[in-house]
Short mmCIF file of N, CA and C in Angstrom, two decimals:
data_model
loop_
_atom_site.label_atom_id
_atom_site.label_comp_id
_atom_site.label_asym_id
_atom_site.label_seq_id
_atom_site.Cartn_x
_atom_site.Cartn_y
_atom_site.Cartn_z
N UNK A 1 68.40 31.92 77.89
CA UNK A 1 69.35 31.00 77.30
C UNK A 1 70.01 31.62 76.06
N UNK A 2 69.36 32.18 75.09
CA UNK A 2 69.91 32.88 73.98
C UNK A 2 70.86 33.90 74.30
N UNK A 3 70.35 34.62 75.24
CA UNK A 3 71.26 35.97 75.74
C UNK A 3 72.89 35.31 76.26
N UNK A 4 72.61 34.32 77.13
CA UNK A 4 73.64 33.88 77.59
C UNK A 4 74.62 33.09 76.61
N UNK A 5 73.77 32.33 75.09
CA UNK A 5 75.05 31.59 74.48
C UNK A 5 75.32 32.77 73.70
N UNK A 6 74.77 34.13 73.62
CA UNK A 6 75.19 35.25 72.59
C UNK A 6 76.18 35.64 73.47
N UNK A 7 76.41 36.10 74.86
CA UNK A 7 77.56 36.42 75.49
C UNK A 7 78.86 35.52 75.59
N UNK A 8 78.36 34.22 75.48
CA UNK A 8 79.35 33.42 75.37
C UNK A 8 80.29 33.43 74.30
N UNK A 9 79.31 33.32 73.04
CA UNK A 9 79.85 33.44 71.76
C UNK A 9 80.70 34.23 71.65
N UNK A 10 80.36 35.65 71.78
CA UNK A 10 80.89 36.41 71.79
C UNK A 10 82.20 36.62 72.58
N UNK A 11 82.72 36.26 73.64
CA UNK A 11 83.78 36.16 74.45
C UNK A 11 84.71 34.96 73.90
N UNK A 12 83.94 34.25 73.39
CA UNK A 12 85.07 32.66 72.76
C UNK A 12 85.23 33.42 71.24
N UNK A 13 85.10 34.62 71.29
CA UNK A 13 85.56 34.89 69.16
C UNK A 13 84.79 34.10 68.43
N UNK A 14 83.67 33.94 68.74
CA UNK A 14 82.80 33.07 67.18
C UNK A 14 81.67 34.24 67.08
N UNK A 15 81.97 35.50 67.63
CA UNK A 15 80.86 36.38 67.24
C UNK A 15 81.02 36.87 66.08
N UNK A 16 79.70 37.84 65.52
CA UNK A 16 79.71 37.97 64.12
C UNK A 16 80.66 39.55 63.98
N UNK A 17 81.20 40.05 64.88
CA UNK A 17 81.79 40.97 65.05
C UNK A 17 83.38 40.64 64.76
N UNK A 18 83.40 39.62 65.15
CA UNK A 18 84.72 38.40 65.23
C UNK A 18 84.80 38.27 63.89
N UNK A 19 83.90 37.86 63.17
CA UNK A 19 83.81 37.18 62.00
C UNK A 19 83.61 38.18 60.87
N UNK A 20 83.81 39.26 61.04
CA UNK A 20 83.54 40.21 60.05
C UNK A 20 85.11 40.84 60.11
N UNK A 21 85.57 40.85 61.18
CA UNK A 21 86.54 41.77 61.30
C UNK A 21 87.84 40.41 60.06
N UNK A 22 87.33 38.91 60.63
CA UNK A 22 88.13 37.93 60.10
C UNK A 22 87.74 37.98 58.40
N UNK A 23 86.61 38.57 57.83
CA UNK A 23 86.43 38.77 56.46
C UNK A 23 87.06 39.96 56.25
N UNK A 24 87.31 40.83 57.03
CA UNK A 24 87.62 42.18 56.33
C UNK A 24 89.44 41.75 56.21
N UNK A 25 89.72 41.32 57.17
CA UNK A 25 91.32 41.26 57.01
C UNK A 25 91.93 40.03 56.28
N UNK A 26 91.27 38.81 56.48
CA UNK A 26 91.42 37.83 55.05
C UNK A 26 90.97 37.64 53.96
N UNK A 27 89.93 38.62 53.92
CA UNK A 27 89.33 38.64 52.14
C UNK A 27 90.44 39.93 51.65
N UNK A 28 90.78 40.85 52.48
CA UNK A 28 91.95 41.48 51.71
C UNK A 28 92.96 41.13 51.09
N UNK A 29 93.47 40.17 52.39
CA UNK A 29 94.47 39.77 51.98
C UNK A 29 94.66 38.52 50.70
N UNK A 30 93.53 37.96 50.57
CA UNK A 30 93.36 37.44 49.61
C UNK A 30 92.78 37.82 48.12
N UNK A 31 92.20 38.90 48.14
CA UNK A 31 92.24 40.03 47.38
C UNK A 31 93.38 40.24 46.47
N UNK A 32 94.37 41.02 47.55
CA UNK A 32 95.72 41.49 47.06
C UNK A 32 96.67 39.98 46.56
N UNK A 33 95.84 38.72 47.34
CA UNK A 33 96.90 37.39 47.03
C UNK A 33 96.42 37.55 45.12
N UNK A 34 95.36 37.11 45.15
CA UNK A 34 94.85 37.10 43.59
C UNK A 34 95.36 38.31 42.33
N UNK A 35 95.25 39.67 43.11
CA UNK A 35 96.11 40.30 42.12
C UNK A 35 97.68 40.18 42.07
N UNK A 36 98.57 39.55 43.10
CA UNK A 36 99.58 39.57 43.06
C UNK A 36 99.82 38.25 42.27
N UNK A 37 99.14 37.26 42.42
CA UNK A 37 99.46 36.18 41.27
C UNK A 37 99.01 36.58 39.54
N UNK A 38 98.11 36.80 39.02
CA UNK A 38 97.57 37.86 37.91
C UNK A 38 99.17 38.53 37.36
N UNK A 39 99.71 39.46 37.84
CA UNK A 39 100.68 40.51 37.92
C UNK A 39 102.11 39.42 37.71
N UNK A 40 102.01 38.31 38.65
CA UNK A 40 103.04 37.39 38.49
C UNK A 40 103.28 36.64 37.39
N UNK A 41 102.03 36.13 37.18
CA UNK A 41 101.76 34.88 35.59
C UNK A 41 102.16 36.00 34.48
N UNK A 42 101.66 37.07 34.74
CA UNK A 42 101.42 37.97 33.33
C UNK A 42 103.29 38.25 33.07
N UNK A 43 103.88 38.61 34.03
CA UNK A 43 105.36 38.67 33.73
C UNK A 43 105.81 37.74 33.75
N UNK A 44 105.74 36.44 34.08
CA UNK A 44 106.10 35.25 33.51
C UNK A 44 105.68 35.24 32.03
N UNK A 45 104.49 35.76 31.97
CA UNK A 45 104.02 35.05 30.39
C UNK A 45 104.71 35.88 29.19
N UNK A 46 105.60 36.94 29.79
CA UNK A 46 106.78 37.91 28.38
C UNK A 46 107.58 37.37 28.80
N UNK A 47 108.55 36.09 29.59
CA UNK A 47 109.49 35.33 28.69
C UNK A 47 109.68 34.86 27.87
N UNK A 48 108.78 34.66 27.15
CA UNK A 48 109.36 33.88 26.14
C UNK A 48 109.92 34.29 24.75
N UNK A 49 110.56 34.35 24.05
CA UNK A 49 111.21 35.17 23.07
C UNK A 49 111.89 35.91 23.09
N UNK A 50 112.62 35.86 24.12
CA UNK A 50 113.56 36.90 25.13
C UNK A 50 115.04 36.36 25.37
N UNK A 51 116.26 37.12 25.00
CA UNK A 51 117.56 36.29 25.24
C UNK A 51 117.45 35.48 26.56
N UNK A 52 118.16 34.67 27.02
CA UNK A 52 118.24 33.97 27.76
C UNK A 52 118.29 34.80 29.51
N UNK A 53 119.22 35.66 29.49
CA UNK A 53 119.83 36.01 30.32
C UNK A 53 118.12 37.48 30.68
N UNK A 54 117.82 37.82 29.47
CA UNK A 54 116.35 38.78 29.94
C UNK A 54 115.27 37.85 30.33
N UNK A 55 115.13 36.44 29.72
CA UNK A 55 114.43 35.26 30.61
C UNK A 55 114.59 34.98 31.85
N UNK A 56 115.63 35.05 32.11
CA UNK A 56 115.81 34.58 33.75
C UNK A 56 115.62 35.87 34.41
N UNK A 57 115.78 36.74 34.46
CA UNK A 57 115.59 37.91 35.10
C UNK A 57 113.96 38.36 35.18
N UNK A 58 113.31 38.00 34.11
CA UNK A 58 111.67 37.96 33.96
C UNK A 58 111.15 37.12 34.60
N UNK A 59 111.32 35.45 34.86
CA UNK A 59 111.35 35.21 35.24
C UNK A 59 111.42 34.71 37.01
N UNK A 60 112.55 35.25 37.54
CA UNK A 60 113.01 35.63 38.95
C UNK A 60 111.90 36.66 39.27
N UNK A 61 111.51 37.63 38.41
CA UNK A 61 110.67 38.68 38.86
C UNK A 61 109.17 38.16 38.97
N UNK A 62 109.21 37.65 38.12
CA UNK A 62 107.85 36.84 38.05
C UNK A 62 107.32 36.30 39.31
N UNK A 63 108.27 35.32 39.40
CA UNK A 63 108.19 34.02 40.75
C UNK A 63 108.31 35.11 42.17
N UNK A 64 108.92 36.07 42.41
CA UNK A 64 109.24 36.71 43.20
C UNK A 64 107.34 37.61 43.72
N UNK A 65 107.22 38.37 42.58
CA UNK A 65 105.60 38.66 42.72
C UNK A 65 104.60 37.77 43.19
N UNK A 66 104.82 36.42 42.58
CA UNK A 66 103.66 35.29 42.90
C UNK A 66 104.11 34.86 44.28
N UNK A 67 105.62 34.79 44.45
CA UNK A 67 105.29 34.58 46.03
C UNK A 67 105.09 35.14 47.05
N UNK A 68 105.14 36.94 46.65
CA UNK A 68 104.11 37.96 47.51
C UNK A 68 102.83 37.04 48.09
N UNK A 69 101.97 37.18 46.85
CA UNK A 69 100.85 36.62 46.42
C UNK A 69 100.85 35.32 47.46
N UNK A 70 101.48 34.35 47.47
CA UNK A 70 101.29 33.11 48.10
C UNK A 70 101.48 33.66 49.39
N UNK A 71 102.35 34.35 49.97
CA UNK A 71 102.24 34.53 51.41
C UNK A 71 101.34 35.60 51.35
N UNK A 72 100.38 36.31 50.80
CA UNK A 72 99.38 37.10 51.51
C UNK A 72 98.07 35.97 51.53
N UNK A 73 98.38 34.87 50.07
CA UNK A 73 97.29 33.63 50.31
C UNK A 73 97.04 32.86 51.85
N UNK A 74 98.65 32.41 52.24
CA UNK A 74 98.66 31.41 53.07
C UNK A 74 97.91 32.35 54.35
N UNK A 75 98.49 33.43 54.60
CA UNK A 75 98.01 34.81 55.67
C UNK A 75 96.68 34.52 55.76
N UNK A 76 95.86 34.83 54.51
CA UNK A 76 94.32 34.87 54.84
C UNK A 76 94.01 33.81 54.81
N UNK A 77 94.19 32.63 54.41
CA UNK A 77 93.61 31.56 54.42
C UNK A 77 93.75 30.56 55.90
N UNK A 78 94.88 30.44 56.48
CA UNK A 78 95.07 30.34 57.55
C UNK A 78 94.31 31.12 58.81
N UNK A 79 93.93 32.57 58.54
CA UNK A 79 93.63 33.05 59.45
C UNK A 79 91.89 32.33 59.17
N UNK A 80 91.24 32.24 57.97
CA UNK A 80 89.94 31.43 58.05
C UNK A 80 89.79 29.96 58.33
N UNK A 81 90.94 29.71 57.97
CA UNK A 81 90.83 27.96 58.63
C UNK A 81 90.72 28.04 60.47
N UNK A 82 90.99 28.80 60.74
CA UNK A 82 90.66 28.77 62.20
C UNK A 82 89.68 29.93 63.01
N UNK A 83 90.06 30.75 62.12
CA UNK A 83 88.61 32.21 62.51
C UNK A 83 87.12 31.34 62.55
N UNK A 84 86.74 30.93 60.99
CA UNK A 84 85.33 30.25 61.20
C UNK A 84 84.72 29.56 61.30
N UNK A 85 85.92 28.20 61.77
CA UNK A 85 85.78 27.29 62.55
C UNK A 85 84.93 27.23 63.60
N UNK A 86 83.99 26.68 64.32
CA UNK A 86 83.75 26.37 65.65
C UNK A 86 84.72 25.95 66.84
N UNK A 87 84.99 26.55 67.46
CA UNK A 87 85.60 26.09 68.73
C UNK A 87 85.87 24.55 68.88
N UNK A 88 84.11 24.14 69.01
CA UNK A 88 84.55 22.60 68.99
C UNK A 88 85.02 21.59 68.24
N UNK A 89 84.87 22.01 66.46
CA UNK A 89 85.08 21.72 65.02
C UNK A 89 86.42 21.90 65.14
N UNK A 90 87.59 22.66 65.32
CA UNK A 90 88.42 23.05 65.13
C UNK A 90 89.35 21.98 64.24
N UNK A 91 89.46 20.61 64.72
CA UNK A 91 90.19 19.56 64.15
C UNK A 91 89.66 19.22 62.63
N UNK A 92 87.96 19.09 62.64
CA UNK A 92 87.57 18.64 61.30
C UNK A 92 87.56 19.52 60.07
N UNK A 93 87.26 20.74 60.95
CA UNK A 93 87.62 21.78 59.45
C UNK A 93 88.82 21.56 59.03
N UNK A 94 89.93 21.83 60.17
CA UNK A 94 91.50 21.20 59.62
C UNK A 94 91.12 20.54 58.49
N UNK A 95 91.10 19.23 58.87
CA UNK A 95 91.05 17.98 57.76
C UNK A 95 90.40 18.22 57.17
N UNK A 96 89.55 19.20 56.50
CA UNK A 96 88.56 19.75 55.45
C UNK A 96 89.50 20.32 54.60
N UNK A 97 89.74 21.30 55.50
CA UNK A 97 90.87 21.97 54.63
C UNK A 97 92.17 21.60 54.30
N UNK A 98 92.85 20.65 54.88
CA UNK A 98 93.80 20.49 54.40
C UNK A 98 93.40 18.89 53.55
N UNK A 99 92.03 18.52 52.87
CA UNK A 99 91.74 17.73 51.74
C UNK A 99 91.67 18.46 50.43
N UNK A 100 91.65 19.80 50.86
CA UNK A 100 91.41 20.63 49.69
C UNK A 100 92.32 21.23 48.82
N UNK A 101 93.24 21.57 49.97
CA UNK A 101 94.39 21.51 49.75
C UNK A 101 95.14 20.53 49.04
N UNK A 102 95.17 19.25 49.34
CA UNK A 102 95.65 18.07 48.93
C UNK A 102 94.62 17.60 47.33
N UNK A 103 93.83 17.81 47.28
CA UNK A 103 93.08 18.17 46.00
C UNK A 103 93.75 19.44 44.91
N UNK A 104 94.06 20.12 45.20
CA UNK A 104 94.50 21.24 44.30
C UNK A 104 96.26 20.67 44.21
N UNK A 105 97.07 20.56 45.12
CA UNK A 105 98.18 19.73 44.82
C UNK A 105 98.24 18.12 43.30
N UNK A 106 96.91 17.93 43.31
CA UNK A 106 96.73 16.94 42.29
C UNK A 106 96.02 17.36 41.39
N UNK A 107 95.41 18.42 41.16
CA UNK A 107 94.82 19.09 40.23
C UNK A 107 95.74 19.96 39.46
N UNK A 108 96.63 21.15 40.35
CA UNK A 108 97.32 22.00 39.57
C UNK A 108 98.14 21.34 38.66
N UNK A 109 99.12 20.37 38.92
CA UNK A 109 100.28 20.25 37.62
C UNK A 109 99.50 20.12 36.41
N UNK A 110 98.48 19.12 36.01
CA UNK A 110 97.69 19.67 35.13
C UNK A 110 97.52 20.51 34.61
N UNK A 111 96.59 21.16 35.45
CA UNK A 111 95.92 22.37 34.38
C UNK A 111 97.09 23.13 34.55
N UNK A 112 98.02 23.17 35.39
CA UNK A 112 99.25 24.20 34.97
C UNK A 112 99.65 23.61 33.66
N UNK A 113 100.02 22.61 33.15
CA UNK A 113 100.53 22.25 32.15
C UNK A 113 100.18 22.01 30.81
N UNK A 114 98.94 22.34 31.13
CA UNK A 114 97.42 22.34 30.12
C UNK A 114 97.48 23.72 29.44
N UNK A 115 97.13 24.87 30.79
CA UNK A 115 97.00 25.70 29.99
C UNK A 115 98.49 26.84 29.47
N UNK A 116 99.46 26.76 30.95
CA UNK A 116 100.61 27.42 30.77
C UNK A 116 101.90 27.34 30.02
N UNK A 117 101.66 25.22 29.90
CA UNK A 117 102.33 25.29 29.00
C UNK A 117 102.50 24.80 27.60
N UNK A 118 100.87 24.38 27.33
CA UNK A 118 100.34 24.34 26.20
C UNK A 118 100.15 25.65 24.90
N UNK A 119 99.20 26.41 25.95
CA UNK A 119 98.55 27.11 25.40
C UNK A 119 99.33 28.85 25.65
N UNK A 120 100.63 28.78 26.24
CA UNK A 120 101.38 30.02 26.64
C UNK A 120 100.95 30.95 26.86
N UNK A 121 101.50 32.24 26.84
CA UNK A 121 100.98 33.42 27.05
C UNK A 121 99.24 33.60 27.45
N UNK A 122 98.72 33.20 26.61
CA UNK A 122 97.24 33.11 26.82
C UNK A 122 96.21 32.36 27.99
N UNK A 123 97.46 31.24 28.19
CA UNK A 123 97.11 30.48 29.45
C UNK A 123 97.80 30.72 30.92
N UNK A 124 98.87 31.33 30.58
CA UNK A 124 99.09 32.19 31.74
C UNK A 124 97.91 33.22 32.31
N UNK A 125 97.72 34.21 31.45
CA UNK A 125 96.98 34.80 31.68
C UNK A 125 95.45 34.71 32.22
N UNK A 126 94.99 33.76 31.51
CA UNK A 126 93.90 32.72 32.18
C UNK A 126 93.85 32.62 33.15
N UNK A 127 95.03 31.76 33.87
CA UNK A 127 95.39 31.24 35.30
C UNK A 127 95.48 32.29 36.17
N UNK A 128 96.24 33.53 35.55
CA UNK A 128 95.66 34.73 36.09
C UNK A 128 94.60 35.70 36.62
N UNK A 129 94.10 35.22 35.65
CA UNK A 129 92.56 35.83 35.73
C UNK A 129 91.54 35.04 36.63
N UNK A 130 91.72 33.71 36.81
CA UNK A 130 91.19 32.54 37.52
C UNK A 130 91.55 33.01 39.10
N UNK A 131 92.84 33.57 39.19
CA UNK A 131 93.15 33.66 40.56
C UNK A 131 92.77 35.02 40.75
N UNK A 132 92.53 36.21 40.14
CA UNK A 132 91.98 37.57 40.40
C UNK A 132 90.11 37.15 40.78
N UNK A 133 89.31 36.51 39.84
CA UNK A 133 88.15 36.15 39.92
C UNK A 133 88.11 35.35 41.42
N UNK A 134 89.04 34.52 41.88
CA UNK A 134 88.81 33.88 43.00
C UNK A 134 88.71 34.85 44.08
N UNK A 135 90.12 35.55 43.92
CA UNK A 135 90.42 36.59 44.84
C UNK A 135 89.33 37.27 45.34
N UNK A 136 88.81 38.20 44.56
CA UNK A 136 87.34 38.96 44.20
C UNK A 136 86.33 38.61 44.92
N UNK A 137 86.13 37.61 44.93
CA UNK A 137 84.77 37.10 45.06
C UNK A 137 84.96 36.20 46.96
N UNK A 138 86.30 36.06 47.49
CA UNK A 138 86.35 35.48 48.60
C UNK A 138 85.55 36.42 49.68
N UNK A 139 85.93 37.74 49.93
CA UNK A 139 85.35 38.43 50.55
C UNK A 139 84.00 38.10 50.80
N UNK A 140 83.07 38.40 49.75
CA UNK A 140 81.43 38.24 49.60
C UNK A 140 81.16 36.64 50.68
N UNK A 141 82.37 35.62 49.91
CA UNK A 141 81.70 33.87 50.59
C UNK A 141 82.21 34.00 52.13
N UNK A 142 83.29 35.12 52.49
CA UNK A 142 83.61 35.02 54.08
C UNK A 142 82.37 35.61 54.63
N UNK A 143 81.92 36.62 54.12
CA UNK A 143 80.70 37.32 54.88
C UNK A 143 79.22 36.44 55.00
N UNK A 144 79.38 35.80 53.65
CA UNK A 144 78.12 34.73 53.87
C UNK A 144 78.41 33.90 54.77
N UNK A 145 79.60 33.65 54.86
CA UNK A 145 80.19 32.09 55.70
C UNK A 145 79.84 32.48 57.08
N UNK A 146 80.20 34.41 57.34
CA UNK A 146 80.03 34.77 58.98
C UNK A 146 78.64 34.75 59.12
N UNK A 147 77.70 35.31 58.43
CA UNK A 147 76.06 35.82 58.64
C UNK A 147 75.71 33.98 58.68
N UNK A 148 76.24 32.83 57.85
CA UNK A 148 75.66 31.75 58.15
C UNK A 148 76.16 31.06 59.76
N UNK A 149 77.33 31.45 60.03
CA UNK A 149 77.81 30.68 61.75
C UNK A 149 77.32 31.71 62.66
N UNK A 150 77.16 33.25 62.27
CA UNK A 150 75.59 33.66 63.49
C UNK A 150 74.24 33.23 63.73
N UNK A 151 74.00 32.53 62.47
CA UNK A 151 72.38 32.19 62.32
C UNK A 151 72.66 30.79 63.16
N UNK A 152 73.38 29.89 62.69
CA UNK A 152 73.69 28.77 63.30
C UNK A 152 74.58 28.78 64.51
N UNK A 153 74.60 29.46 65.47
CA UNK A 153 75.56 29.86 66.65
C UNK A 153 73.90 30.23 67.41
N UNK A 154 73.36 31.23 66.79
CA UNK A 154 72.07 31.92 67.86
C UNK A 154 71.10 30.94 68.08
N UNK A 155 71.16 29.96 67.41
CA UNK A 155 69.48 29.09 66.55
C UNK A 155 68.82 28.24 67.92
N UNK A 156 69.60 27.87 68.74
CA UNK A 156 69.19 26.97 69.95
C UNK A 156 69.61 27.72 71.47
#
């Protein structure tokens, strides 16, 4: 019975071979998402004191970097909302994830406005650093996330 749901597994993509290859290519990409936001805030955060016309151009450059960053985010994150899913889960992780989503939509204007545009330069950078530290560290929780849906995939 084991042999047979390990062949199975393995042919439906929930193997840990599956799931490693899905950490190596979305923890990168989320990797590179976190330094590309970092790199973005930080040139946002030298507008200020700047003629108008070197503001908007810092600016544009700014937003332009961070939305590298957001499409290498949406890339890896998308590809884990459905990589380490279960087959049969597929719908509830959805709605997992897209609560979390819907959580950070009501969280960010806040602390965006708390720290970026309270506390300037310094809170840019923060927010920066918040999204490099996230970045960083996704890799390590995809690999735990795969070694935990092999243990729980083989177990019965």
């Amino acid at each position: 019975m084991r042999r047979t749901r390990r062949l199975s597994l393995a042919r439906s993509g929930c193997g840990r071979a599956e799931l490693r290859g899905a950490g190596t290519t979305a923890g990168q990409a989320i990797r590179r998402a976190g330094l590309a936001f970092l790199i973005g805030m930080s040139v946002i955060a030298t507008a200020s004191g700047v003629p108008g016309w070197a503001a908007v151009t810092i600016m544009m450059t700014g937003v332009a970097v961070h939305t590298v960053g957001s499409l290498w985010h949406a890339a890896g994150s998308l590809e884990l909302r459905f990589r380490l899913a279960p087959v049969h889960a597929q719908g509830q992780y959805s709605g997992v994830f897209g609560m979390g989503m819907g959580l950070c939509y009501v969280v960010a204007p806040s602390l965006l406005g708390l720290l970026c545009v309270t506390w300037g330069t310094p809170g840019w950078l923060l927010m920066g650093a918040i999204f490099v530290v996230s970045g960083v560290a996704m890799p390590y929780v995809i690999q735990w996330a795969g070694r935990s849906r092999e243990i729980a995939g083989f177990a019965g």
